[in-house]
Structures are given as structure tokens and as C-alpha cells.
PDB file of C-alpha atoms in Angstrom:
ATOM      1  CA  CYS A  18     -12.393 194.876 231.779  1.00 75.00           C
ATOM      2  CA  ASP A  19     -10.950 196.133 235.043  1.00 77.00           C
ATOM      3  CA  LEU A  20     -11.732 193.675 237.848  1.00 73.00           C
ATOM      4  CA  SER A  21     -11.892 196.517 240.368  1.00 80.00           C
ATOM      5  CA  ASP A  22     -14.987 197.776 238.507  1.00 78.00           C
ATOM      6  CA  PHE A  23     -18.310 196.625 240.002  1.00 76.00           C
ATOM      7  CA  HIS A  24     -19.622 195.678 236.541  1.00 78.00           C
ATOM      8  CA  CYS A  25     -16.644 193.452 235.782  1.00 81.00           C
ATOM      9  CA  SER A  26     -16.171 189.789 236.653  1.00 74.00           C
ATOM     10  CA  ILE A  27     -13.608 187.188 235.656  1.00 69.00           C
ATOM     11  CA  TYR A  28     -16.048 186.296 232.848  1.00 66.00           C
ATOM     12  CA  GLY A  29     -16.291 189.828 231.466  1.00 73.00           C
ATOM     13  CA  ASP A  30     -18.753 192.676 231.798  1.00 75.00           C
ATOM     14  CA  LYS A  31     -21.715 191.493 233.885  1.00 75.00           C
ATOM     15  CA  ARG A  32     -24.152 193.939 232.293  1.00 78.00           C
ATOM     16  CA  ALA A  33     -24.477 191.937 229.083  1.00 77.00           C
ATOM     17  CA  ALA A  34     -24.031 188.444 230.522  1.00 79.00           C
ATOM     18  CA  GLN A  35     -27.501 187.259 229.490  1.00 81.00           C
ATOM     19  CA  VAL A  36     -26.815 188.129 225.862  1.00 85.00           C
ATOM     20  CA  ARG A  37     -23.273 186.705 225.837  1.00 83.00           C
ATOM     21  CA  MET A  38     -24.464 183.400 227.315  1.00 84.00           C
ATOM     22  CA  GLY A  39     -26.595 182.958 224.189  1.00 87.00           C
ATOM     23  CA  LEU A  40     -23.531 183.038 221.916  1.00 89.00           C
ATOM     24  CA  TYR A  41     -23.339 179.238 221.749  1.00 91.00           C
ATOM     25  CA  ILE A  42     -20.642 179.293 219.059  1.00 93.00           C
ATOM     26  CA  TRP A  43     -18.146 180.705 221.583  1.00 90.00           C
ATOM     27  CA  HIS A  44     -18.906 177.994 224.138  1.00 90.00           C
ATOM     28  CA  LEU A  45     -18.789 175.211 221.569  1.00 93.00           C
ATOM     29  CA  ARG A  46     -15.479 176.364 220.093  1.00 93.00           C
ATOM     30  CA  ARG A  47     -14.007 176.203 223.593  1.00 92.00           C
ATOM     31  CA  ILE A  48     -15.404 172.696 224.114  1.00 93.00           C
ATOM     32  CA  TYR A  49     -14.119 171.518 220.704  1.00 94.00           C
ATOM     33  CA  ARG A  50     -10.658 172.715 221.675  1.00 94.00           C
ATOM     34  CA  TYR A  51     -10.485 169.840 224.166  1.00 95.00           C
ATOM     35  CA  HIS A  52     -13.048 167.319 222.877  1.00 94.00           C
ATOM     36  CA  ARG A  53     -13.767 165.801 219.472  1.00 93.00           C
ATOM     37  CA  ALA A  54     -17.106 166.746 217.951  1.00 91.00           C
ATOM     38  CA  SER A  55     -18.067 163.056 217.941  1.00 89.00           C
ATOM     39  CA  ASN A  56     -17.787 163.105 221.738  1.00 90.00           C
ATOM     40  CA  VAL A  57     -20.283 165.935 222.114  1.00 92.00           C
ATOM     41  CA  LEU A  58     -24.050 165.528 221.885  1.00 91.00           C
ATOM     42  CA  LEU A  59     -25.919 168.703 220.978  1.00 91.00           C
ATOM     43  CA  VAL A  60     -29.571 168.851 221.986  1.00 89.00           C
ATOM     44  CA  ARG A  61     -31.791 171.774 221.139  1.00 87.00           C
ATOM     45  CA  ALA A  62     -33.823 172.974 224.122  1.00 84.00           C
ATOM     46  CA  GLU A  63     -36.782 173.402 221.764  1.00 84.00           C
ATOM     47  CA  ASP A  64     -36.674 169.660 220.979  1.00 85.00           C
ATOM     48  CA  PHE A  65     -36.470 168.775 224.649  1.00 84.00           C
ATOM     49  CA  PHE A  66     -39.419 171.019 225.546  1.00 82.00           C
ATOM     50  CA  VAL A  67     -41.627 169.543 222.815  1.00 84.00           C
ATOM     51  CA  HIS A  68     -40.432 165.902 222.842  1.00 85.00           C
ATOM     52  CA  GLY A  69     -38.940 165.630 226.327  1.00 82.00           C
ATOM     53  CA  ALA A  70     -39.163 161.874 226.858  1.00 82.00           C
ATOM     54  CA  ASP A  71     -37.885 160.983 223.364  1.00 85.00           C
ATOM     55  CA  THR A  72     -35.043 163.497 223.618  1.00 86.00           C
ATOM     56  CA  LEU A  73     -34.060 162.193 227.035  1.00 85.00           C
ATOM     57  CA  LYS A  74     -34.066 158.615 225.702  1.00 83.00           C
ATOM     58  CA  GLU A  75     -31.781 159.740 222.866  1.00 86.00           C
ATOM     59  CA  MET A  76     -29.448 161.371 225.392  1.00 87.00           C
ATOM     60  CA  LEU A  77     -29.360 158.254 227.572  1.00 84.00           C
ATOM     61  CA  ALA A  78     -28.703 155.978 224.587  1.00 84.00           C
ATOM     62  CA  TRP A  79     -25.879 158.259 223.418  1.00 86.00           C
ATOM     63  CA  ALA A  80     -24.320 158.464 226.884  1.00 84.00           C
ATOM     64  CA  THR A  81     -24.463 154.694 227.467  1.00 82.00           C
ATOM     65  CA  PRO A  82     -23.636 153.069 224.106  1.00 76.00           C
ATOM     66  CA  ASN A  83     -22.722 149.760 225.766  1.00 76.00           C
ATOM     67  CA  ARG A  84     -26.372 149.525 226.795  1.00 69.00           C
ATOM     68  CA  ALA A  85     -27.778 150.411 223.368  1.00 59.00           C
ATOM     69  CA  ASN A  86     -30.483 147.748 223.541  1.00 61.00           C
ATOM     70  CA  THR A  87     -31.724 148.910 226.946  1.00 64.00           C
ATOM     71  CA  ILE A  88     -35.321 150.079 226.926  1.00 64.00           C
ATOM     72  CA  TYR A  89     -35.648 153.252 228.935  1.00 63.00           C
ATOM     73  CA  HIS A  90     -38.980 154.108 230.481  1.00 67.00           C
ATOM     74  CA  VAL A  91     -38.953 157.845 230.895  1.00 63.00           C
ATOM     75  CA  GLN A  92     -41.712 159.873 232.430  1.00 66.00           C
ATOM     76  CA  ILE A  93     -41.496 163.647 232.484  1.00 63.00           C
ATOM     77  CA  PRO A  94     -43.994 165.658 234.538  1.00 62.00           C
ATOM     78  CA  THR A  95     -46.277 167.692 232.308  1.00 59.00           C
ATOM     79  CA  GLU A  96     -48.184 169.667 234.903  1.00 58.00           C
ATOM     80  CA  HIS A  97     -46.368 172.878 233.971  1.00 54.00           C
ATOM     81  CA  ALA A  98     -45.637 172.059 230.327  1.00 55.00           C
ATOM     82  CA  GLY A  99     -46.054 175.034 228.048  1.00 55.00           C
ATOM     83  CA  SER A 100     -46.701 177.416 230.936  1.00 56.00           C
ATOM     84  CA  LYS A 101     -45.595 180.990 230.597  1.00 59.00           C
ATOM     85  CA  THR A 102     -44.666 183.134 233.517  1.00 59.00           C
ATOM     86  CA  THR A 103     -46.752 186.187 234.279  1.00 63.00           C
ATOM     87  CA  LEU A 104     -44.103 187.752 236.492  1.00 70.00           C
ATOM     88  CA  HIS A 105     -42.857 190.061 233.754  1.00 70.00           C
ATOM     89  CA  GLU A 106     -44.135 191.744 230.645  1.00 77.00           C
ATOM     90  CA  HIS A 107     -43.701 190.188 227.210  1.00 80.00           C
ATOM     91  CA  MET A 108     -40.703 191.246 225.168  1.00 82.00           C
ATOM     92  CA  LEU A 109     -41.350 194.155 222.855  1.00 87.00           C
ATOM     93  CA  PRO A 110     -41.381 193.135 219.171  1.00 85.00           C
ATOM     94  CA  VAL A 111     -38.629 195.662 218.413  1.00 87.00           C
ATOM     95  CA  THR A 112     -36.435 194.091 221.137  1.00 88.00           C
ATOM     96  CA  GLU A 113     -37.058 190.598 219.801  1.00 87.00           C
ATOM     97  CA  ARG A 114     -36.152 191.699 216.270  1.00 87.00           C
ATOM     98  CA  LEU A 115     -32.999 193.426 217.564  1.00 89.00           C
ATOM     99  CA  LEU A 116     -31.885 190.258 219.409  1.00 90.00           C
ATOM    100  CA  ARG A 117     -32.654 187.992 216.442  1.00 89.00           C
ATOM    101  CA  GLU A 118     -30.641 190.288 214.153  1.00 89.00           C
ATOM    102  CA  PHE A 119     -27.764 190.313 216.657  1.00 90.00           C
ATOM    103  CA  TYR A 120     -27.684 186.511 217.055  1.00 92.00           C
ATOM    104  CA  ALA A 121     -28.211 185.653 213.358  1.00 91.00           C
ATOM    105  CA  PRO A 122     -24.524 185.736 212.235  1.00 93.00           C
ATOM    106  CA  PHE A 123     -23.392 183.837 215.345  1.00 93.00           C
ATOM    107  CA  ASN A 124     -26.085 181.212 214.768  1.00 93.00           C
ATOM    108  CA  ALA A 125     -25.025 180.863 211.133  1.00 93.00           C
ATOM    109  CA  ASP A 126     -21.423 180.262 212.283  1.00 95.00           C
ATOM    110  CA  LEU A 127     -22.672 177.677 214.778  1.00 94.00           C
ATOM    111  CA  GLU A 128     -24.646 175.822 212.096  1.00 94.00           C
ATOM    112  CA  GLU A 129     -21.546 175.758 209.901  1.00 95.00           C
ATOM    113  CA  LEU A 130     -19.401 174.461 212.768  1.00 95.00           C
ATOM    114  CA  VAL A 131     -21.769 171.617 213.706  1.00 93.00           C
ATOM    115  CA  GLY A 132     -22.779 170.853 210.125  1.00 93.00           C
ATOM    116  CA  ARG A 133     -26.530 171.030 210.635  1.00 91.00           C
ATOM    117  CA  LYS A 134     -29.347 173.521 210.704  1.00 91.00           C
ATOM    118  CA  MET A 135     -30.651 174.504 214.128  1.00 89.00           C
ATOM    119  CA  HIS A 136     -33.950 175.828 212.706  1.00 86.00           C
ATOM    120  CA  TRP A 137     -34.057 178.851 214.951  1.00 81.00           C
ATOM    121  CA  PRO A 138     -36.345 181.694 213.905  1.00 76.00           C
ATOM    122  CA  VAL A 139     -34.724 184.225 211.637  1.00 74.00           C
ATOM    123  CA  PRO A 140     -35.214 187.937 212.192  1.00 70.00           C
ATOM    124  CA  PRO A 141     -38.354 189.239 210.520  1.00 70.00           C
ATOM    125  CA  PRO A 142     -37.874 192.057 208.059  1.00 72.00           C
ATOM    126  CA  ALA A 143     -37.916 195.487 209.611  1.00 72.00           C
ATOM    127  CA  PRO A 144     -41.205 197.326 209.184  1.00 74.00           C
ATOM    128  CA  PRO A 145     -41.252 199.901 206.392  1.00 80.00           C
ATOM    129  CA  PRO A 146     -40.503 203.452 207.482  1.00 82.00           C
ATOM    130  CA  ALA A 147     -43.472 205.610 208.300  1.00 83.00           C
ATOM    131  CA  PRO A 148     -44.516 207.927 205.479  1.00 85.00           C
ATOM    132  CA  PRO A 149     -43.623 211.564 205.987  1.00 84.00           C
ATOM    133  CA  PRO A 150     -46.409 213.709 207.400  1.00 85.00           C
ATOM    134  CA  PRO A 151     -48.436 215.586 204.815  1.00 85.00           C
ATOM    135  CA  VAL A 152     -47.319 219.115 204.117  1.00 87.00           C
ATOM    136  CA  PRO A 153     -50.135 221.588 204.764  1.00 85.00           C
ATOM    137  CA  PRO A 154     -51.004 223.816 201.810  1.00 84.00           C
ATOM    138  CA  ALA A 155     -49.485 227.278 201.933  1.00 75.00           C
TER     139      ALA A 155
END
């Protein structure tokens, strides 16, 4: 993209940045170019949100292997756990399906690269087409 264009940045077109940031395979390939896979810990946000303290303990144990027998006491505030913002409307089902269909091949490549399933939702089947309107009798 042309950097003199308002919609362009050194990272590409800004208009689709939110979608591109979700292409984890691209980021991970870049990281693996400089680091061995064994030196990278992948943590699913879904696991952290549901099992925050246990996931954080796993991260600490991985990051400090020389202190593997250390007992970590982790407390994560839960006052806002599971809250959903009301500042915007919910995503339309058709938009969610479109995004899931878009991300599906990239997520499959990511699972192949890391050698494990990420267990992300797969796109639901598209709804059947609406039947044609009845033809009035002549």
C-alpha cells in the first residue's frame, strides 16, 4: 500500500487491521523464523478466561523451569469475570458465520503448524436458501 494514503500504515491497510490481527498463523510463522517452537508457549485466551489461575501457574512454571517445584499462589480478581459489554450491539449471526468461514483455513494451518487442535468453533452450515415465492394462478 502507498504510505501517503491515509488508510495505509507500515503494517498494511488500517481498514482491516482487526481482522488481520486474528490471523495467528502469520504471527507465529514470523516468531518461528527466529525462535524454536520449544521456546514458545502458546496459551489459548479461552483457557485463560475460564481457568485463569491454573493457566497463569502453567505459564509461570514454563517461564521459570529452574523453579519447577515452586508453589505459586495466584489470585485473579473475578469481580468482572464473564461480563459482557453493553456499549455495542451483538454481532449479527451472518457476520459471525462470515468471519468463522474466513478464519477456518488459517486456523487449520495454525493447528497443523503447532501440532495440536485449538478447539475453536467451526463455521455453522449456511442456512438453506429461502423457497421461491409461490406463483399466483393465471
